[in-house]
Short mmCIF file of C-alpha atoms and ligand atoms in Angstrom, two decimals:
data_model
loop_
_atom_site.label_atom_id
_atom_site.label_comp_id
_atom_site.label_asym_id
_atom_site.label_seq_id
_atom_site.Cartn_x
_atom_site.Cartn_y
_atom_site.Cartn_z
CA UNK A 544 69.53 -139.49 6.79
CA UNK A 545 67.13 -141.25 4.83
CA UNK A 546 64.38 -143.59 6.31
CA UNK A 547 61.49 -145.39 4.23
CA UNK A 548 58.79 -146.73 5.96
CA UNK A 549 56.96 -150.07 5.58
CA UNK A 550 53.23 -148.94 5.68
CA UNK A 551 49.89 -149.87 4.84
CA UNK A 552 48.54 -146.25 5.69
CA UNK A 553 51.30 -144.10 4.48
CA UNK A 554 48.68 -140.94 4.86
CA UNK A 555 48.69 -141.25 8.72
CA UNK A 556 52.80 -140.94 8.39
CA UNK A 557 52.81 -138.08 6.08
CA UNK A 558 49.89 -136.21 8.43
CA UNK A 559 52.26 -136.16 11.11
CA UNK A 560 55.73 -134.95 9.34
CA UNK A 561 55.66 -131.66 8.30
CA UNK A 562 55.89 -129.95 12.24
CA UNK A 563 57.79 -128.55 14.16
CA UNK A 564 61.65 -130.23 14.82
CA UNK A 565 60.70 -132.73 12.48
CA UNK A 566 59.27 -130.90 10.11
CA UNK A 567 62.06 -128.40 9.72
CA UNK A 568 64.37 -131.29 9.48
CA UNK A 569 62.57 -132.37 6.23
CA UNK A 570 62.42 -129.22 4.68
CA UNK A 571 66.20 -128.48 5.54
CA UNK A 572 66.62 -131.82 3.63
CA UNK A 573 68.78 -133.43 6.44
CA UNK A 574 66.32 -135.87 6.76
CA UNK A 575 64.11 -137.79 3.95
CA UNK A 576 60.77 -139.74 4.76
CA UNK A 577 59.08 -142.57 1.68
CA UNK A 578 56.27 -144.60 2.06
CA UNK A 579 56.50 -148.26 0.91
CA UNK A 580 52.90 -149.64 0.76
CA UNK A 581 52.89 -153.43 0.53
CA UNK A 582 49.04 -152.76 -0.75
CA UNK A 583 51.27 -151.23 -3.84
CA UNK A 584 52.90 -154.83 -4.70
CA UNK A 585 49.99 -157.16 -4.22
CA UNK A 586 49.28 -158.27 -8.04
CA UNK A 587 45.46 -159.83 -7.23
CA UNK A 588 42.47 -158.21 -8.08
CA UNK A 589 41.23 -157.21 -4.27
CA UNK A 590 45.29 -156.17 -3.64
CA UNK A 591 44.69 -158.21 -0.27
CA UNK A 592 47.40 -157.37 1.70
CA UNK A 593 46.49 -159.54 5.02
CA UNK A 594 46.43 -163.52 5.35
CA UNK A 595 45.40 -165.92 7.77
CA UNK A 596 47.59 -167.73 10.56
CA UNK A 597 48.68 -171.24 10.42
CA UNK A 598 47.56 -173.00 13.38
CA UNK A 599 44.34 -171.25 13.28
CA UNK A 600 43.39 -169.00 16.01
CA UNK A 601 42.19 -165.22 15.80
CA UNK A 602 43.03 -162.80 14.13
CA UNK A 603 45.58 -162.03 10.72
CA UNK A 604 49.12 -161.51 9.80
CA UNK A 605 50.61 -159.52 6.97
CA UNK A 606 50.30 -161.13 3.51
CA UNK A 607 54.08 -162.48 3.05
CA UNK A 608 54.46 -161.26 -0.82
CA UNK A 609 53.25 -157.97 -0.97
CA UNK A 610 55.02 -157.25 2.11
CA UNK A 611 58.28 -158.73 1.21
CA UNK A 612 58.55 -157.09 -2.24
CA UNK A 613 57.83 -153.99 -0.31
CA UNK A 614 60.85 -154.31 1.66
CA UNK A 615 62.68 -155.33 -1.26
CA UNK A 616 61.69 -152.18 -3.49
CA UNK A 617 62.89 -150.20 -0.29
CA UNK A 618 66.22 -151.46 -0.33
CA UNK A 619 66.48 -151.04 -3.84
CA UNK A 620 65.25 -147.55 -3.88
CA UNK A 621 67.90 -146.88 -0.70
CA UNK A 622 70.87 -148.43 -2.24
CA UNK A 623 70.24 -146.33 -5.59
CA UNK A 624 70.19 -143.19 -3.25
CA UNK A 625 73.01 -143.94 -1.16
CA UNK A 626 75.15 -146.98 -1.68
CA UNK A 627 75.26 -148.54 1.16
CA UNK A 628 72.74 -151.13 2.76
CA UNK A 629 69.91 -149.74 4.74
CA UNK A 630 69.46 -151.16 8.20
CA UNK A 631 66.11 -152.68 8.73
CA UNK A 632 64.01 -152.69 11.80
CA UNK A 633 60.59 -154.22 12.75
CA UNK A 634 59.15 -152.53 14.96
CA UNK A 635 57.13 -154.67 17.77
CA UNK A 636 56.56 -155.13 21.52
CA UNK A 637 59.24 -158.31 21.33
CA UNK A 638 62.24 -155.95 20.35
CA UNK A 639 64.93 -154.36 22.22
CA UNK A 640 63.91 -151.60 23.84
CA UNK A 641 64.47 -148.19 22.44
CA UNK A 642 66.50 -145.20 24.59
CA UNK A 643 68.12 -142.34 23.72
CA UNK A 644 71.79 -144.30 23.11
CA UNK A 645 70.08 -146.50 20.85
CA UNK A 646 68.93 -143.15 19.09
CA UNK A 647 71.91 -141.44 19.33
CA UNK A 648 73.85 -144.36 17.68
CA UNK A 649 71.36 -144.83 14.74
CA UNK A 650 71.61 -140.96 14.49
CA UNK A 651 75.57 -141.10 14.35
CA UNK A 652 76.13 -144.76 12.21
CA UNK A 653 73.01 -145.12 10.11
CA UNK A 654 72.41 -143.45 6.52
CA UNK A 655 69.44 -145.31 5.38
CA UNK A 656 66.87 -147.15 7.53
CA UNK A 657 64.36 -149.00 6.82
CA UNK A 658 61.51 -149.08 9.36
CA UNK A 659 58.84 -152.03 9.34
CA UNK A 660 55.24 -150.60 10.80
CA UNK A 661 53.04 -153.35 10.88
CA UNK A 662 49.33 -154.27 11.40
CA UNK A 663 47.21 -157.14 12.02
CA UNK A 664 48.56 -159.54 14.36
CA UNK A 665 52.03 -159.20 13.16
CA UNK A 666 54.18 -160.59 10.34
CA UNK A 667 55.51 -164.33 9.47
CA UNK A 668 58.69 -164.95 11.24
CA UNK A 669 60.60 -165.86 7.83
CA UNK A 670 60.36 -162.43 6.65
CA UNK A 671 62.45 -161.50 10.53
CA UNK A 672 64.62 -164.08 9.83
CA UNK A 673 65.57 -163.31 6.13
CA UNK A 674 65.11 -159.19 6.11
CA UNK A 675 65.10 -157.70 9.50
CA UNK A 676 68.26 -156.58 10.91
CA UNK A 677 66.84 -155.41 14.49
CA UNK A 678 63.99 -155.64 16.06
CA UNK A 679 62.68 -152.70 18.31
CA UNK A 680 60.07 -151.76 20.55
CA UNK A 681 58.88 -148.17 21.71
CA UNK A 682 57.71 -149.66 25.47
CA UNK A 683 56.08 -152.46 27.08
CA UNK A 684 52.36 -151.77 25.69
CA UNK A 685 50.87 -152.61 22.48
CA UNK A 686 49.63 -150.36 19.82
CA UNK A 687 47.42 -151.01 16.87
CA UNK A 688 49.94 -150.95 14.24
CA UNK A 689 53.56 -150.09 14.17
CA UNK A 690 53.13 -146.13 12.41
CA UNK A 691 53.23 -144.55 15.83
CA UNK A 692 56.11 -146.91 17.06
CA UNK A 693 58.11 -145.75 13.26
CA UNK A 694 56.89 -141.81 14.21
CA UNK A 695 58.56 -142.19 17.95
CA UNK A 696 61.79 -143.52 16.43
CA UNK A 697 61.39 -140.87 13.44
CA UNK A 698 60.87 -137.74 15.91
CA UNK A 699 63.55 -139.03 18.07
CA UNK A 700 66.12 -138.91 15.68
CA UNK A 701 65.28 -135.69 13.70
CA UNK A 702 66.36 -133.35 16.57
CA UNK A 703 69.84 -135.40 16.42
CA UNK A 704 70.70 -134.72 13.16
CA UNK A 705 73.42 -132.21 13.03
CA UNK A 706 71.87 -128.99 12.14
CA UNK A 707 68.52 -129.50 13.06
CA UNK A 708 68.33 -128.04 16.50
CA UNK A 709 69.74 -124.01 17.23
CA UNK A 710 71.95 -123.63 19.86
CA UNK A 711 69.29 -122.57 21.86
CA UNK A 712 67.72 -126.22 21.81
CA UNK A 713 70.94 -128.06 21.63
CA UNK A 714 70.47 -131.62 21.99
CA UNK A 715 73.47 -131.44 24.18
CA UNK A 716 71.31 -130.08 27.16
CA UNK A 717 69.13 -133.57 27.04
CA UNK A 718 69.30 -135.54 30.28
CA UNK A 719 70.47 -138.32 28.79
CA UNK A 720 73.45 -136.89 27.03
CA UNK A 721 76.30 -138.35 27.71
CA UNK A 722 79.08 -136.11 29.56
CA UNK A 723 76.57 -133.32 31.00
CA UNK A 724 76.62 -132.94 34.73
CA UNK A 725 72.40 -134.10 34.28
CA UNK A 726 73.39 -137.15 32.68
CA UNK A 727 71.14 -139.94 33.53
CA UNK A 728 69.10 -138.29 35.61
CA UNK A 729 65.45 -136.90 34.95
CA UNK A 730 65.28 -133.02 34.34
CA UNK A 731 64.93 -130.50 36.88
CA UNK A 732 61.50 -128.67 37.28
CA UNK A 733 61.16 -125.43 34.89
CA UNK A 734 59.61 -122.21 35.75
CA UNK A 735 58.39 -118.86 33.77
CA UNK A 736 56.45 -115.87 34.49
CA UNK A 737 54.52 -114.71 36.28
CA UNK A 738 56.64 -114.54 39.34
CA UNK A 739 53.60 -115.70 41.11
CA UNK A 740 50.32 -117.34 39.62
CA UNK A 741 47.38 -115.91 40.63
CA UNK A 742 45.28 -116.85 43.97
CA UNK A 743 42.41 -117.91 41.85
CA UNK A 744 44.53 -119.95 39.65
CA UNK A 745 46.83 -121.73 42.60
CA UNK A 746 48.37 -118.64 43.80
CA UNK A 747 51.92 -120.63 43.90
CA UNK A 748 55.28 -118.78 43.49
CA UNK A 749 58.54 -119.40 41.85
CA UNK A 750 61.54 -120.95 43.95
CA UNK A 751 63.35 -118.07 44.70
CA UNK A 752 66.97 -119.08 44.19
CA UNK A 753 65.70 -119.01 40.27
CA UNK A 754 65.21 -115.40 40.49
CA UNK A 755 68.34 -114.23 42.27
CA UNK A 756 70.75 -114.15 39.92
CA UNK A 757 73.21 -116.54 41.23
CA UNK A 758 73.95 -118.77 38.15
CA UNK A 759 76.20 -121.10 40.59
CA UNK A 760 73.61 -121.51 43.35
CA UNK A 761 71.16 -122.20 40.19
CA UNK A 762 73.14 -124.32 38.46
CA UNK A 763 73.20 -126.40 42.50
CA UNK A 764 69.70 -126.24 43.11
CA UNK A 765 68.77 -127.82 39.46
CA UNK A 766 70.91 -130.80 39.84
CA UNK A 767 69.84 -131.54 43.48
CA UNK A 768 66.69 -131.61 41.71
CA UNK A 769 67.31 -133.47 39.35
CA UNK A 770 69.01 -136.15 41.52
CA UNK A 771 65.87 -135.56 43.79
CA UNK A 772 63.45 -136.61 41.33
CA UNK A 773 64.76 -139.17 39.80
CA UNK A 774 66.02 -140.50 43.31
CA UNK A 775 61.75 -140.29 44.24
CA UNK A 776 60.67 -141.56 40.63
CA UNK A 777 63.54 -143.42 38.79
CA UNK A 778 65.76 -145.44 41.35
CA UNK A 779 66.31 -147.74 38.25
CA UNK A 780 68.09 -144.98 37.12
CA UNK A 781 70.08 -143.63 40.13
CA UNK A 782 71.07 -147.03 40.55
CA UNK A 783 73.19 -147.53 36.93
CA UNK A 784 74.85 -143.76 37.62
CA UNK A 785 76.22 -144.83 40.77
CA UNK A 786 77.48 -147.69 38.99
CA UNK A 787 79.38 -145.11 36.56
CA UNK A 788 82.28 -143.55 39.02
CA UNK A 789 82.86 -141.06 35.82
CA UNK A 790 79.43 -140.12 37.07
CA UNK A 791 78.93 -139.63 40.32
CA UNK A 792 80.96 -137.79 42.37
CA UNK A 793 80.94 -136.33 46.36
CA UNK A 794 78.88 -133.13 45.10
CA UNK A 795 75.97 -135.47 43.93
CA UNK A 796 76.11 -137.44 47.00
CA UNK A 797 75.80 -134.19 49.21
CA UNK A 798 72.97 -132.41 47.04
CA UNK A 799 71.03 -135.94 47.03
CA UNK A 800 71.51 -136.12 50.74
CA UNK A 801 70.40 -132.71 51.17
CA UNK A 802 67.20 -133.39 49.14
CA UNK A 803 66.31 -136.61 50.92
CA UNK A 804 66.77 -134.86 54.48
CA UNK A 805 64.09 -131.91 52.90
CA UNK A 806 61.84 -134.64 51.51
CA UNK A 807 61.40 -136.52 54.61
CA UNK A 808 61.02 -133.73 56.92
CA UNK A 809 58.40 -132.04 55.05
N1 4GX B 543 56.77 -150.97 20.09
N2 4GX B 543 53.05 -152.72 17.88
C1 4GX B 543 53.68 -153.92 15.80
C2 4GX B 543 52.23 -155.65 14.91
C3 4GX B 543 52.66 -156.90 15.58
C4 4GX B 543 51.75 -157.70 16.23
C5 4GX B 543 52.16 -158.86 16.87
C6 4GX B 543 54.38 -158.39 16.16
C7 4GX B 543 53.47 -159.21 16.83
C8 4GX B 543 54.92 -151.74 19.20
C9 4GX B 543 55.57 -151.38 20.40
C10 4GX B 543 53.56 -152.28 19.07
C11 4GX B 543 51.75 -153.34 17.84
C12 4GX B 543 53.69 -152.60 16.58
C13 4GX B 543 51.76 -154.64 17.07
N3 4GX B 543 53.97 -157.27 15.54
N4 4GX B 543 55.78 -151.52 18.22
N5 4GX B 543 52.32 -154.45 15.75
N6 4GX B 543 55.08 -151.47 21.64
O1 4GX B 543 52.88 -152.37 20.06
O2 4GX B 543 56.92 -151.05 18.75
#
């Protein structure tokens, strides 16, 4: 896959792309990240890349022609890689909102994107209209600028390119993947040594069905809770998997049962 960004501060993008998954994704050449600087295509002497609003009021929006040709020299530069037309996205707080399917479509479909990460108070709404394919958002807050937004997306869909993760870290065992038996639901609560902390740091032990050896009664006591958790913190959540009968079955109704009778008489 092959994703340009739209950036006034392509530094802060590079900074944070040679780690970990994402990282090795890069250097295993399944994924490519360029930086399109609009600063790059503004032809007057200060390269003034910001402009003020019509209507007046506080604050600035992107300078329309530096941006644009920005865009432009993306597409250009992705069609002469690939072929095909990159899919564009803006990222801001009035998009759809992203989730793992919307990641794990883009990972499957999309060859080339092109992601828009603005600054200043945002950009003019011809340049949506004409270039922008979708519109995103990363959650219901707003950031300073869109780089963080275009990392999220970025990270996201690295570990979903096929190769990137070992077995061992299969995106297959994500909570949201479609088919597993934790689909939907929140993970279950992880453990590792020691078998029990010590006093002076909490002194708690490890649930003990982890440590006998009985990958069935395991296997049980993760998905109740899972379905416990997300039952206490997600309802949103419980509420669409009911929805699914592929989904939920008898043995989730009994473990959730189970973990609501616990819950309330603790
Ligand atoms: N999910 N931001 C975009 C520029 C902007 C300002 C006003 C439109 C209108 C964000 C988010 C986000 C901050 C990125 C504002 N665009 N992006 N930026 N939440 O907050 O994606």
């Amino acid at each position: 896959m092959n994703i340009y960004i739209i950036t006034l501060f392509p530094e802060l993008i590079q900074q944070a792309t040679s780690f970990g998954v994402l990282g090795r994704a890069i250097k295993q050449q399944r994924l490519s990240l360029r930086c399109f600087n609009p600063r790059d295509y503004a032809e007057d002497n200060h390269h003034t890349v910001d402009d003020r609003p019509y209507g007046g009021g506080p604050g600035m929006l992107m300078k329309v022609e530096p941006l644009y040709k920005a865009i432009v020299a993306a597409q250009i530069t992705a069609k002469q890689v690939s072929q095909d037309a990159a899919k564009v996205v803006y990222l801001s707080p009035q998009g759809q909102q992203l989730n793992q399917q919307l990641l794990v479509n883009t990972a499957a479909t999309a060859k080339d994107l092109i992601l828009i990460a603005g600054r200043y108070e945002g950009i003019d709404e011809r340049i949506i209209e004409s270039l922008v394919d979708e519109e995103w958002s990363i959650g219901d807050y707003v950031l300073s600028g869109g780089e963080f937004a275009a990392m999220v997306v970025v990270d996201g869909l690295s570990r979903l390119l096929p190769g990137v993760l070992g077995d061992d870290e299969s995106a297959l065992q994500d909570s949201f993947m479609q088919g597993s038996d934790i689909h939907g639901l929140l993970d279950y609560p992880h453990y590792t040594r020691p078998e029990k902390i010590a006093e002076i740091m909490g002194g708690q032990t490890v649930p003990q069905v982890l440590l006998s050896g009985d990958h069935q009664a395991i296997q049980r006591w993760r998905l109740k809770q899972s379905l416990g958790r997300t039952w206490l913190r997600r309802p949103d959540l419980l509420d669409v998997l009911k929805e699914e009968t592929s989904n939920w079955d008898d043995e989730k109704a009994g473990l959730l049962a189970e973990f609501k009778a616990e819950y309330n008489s603790k």
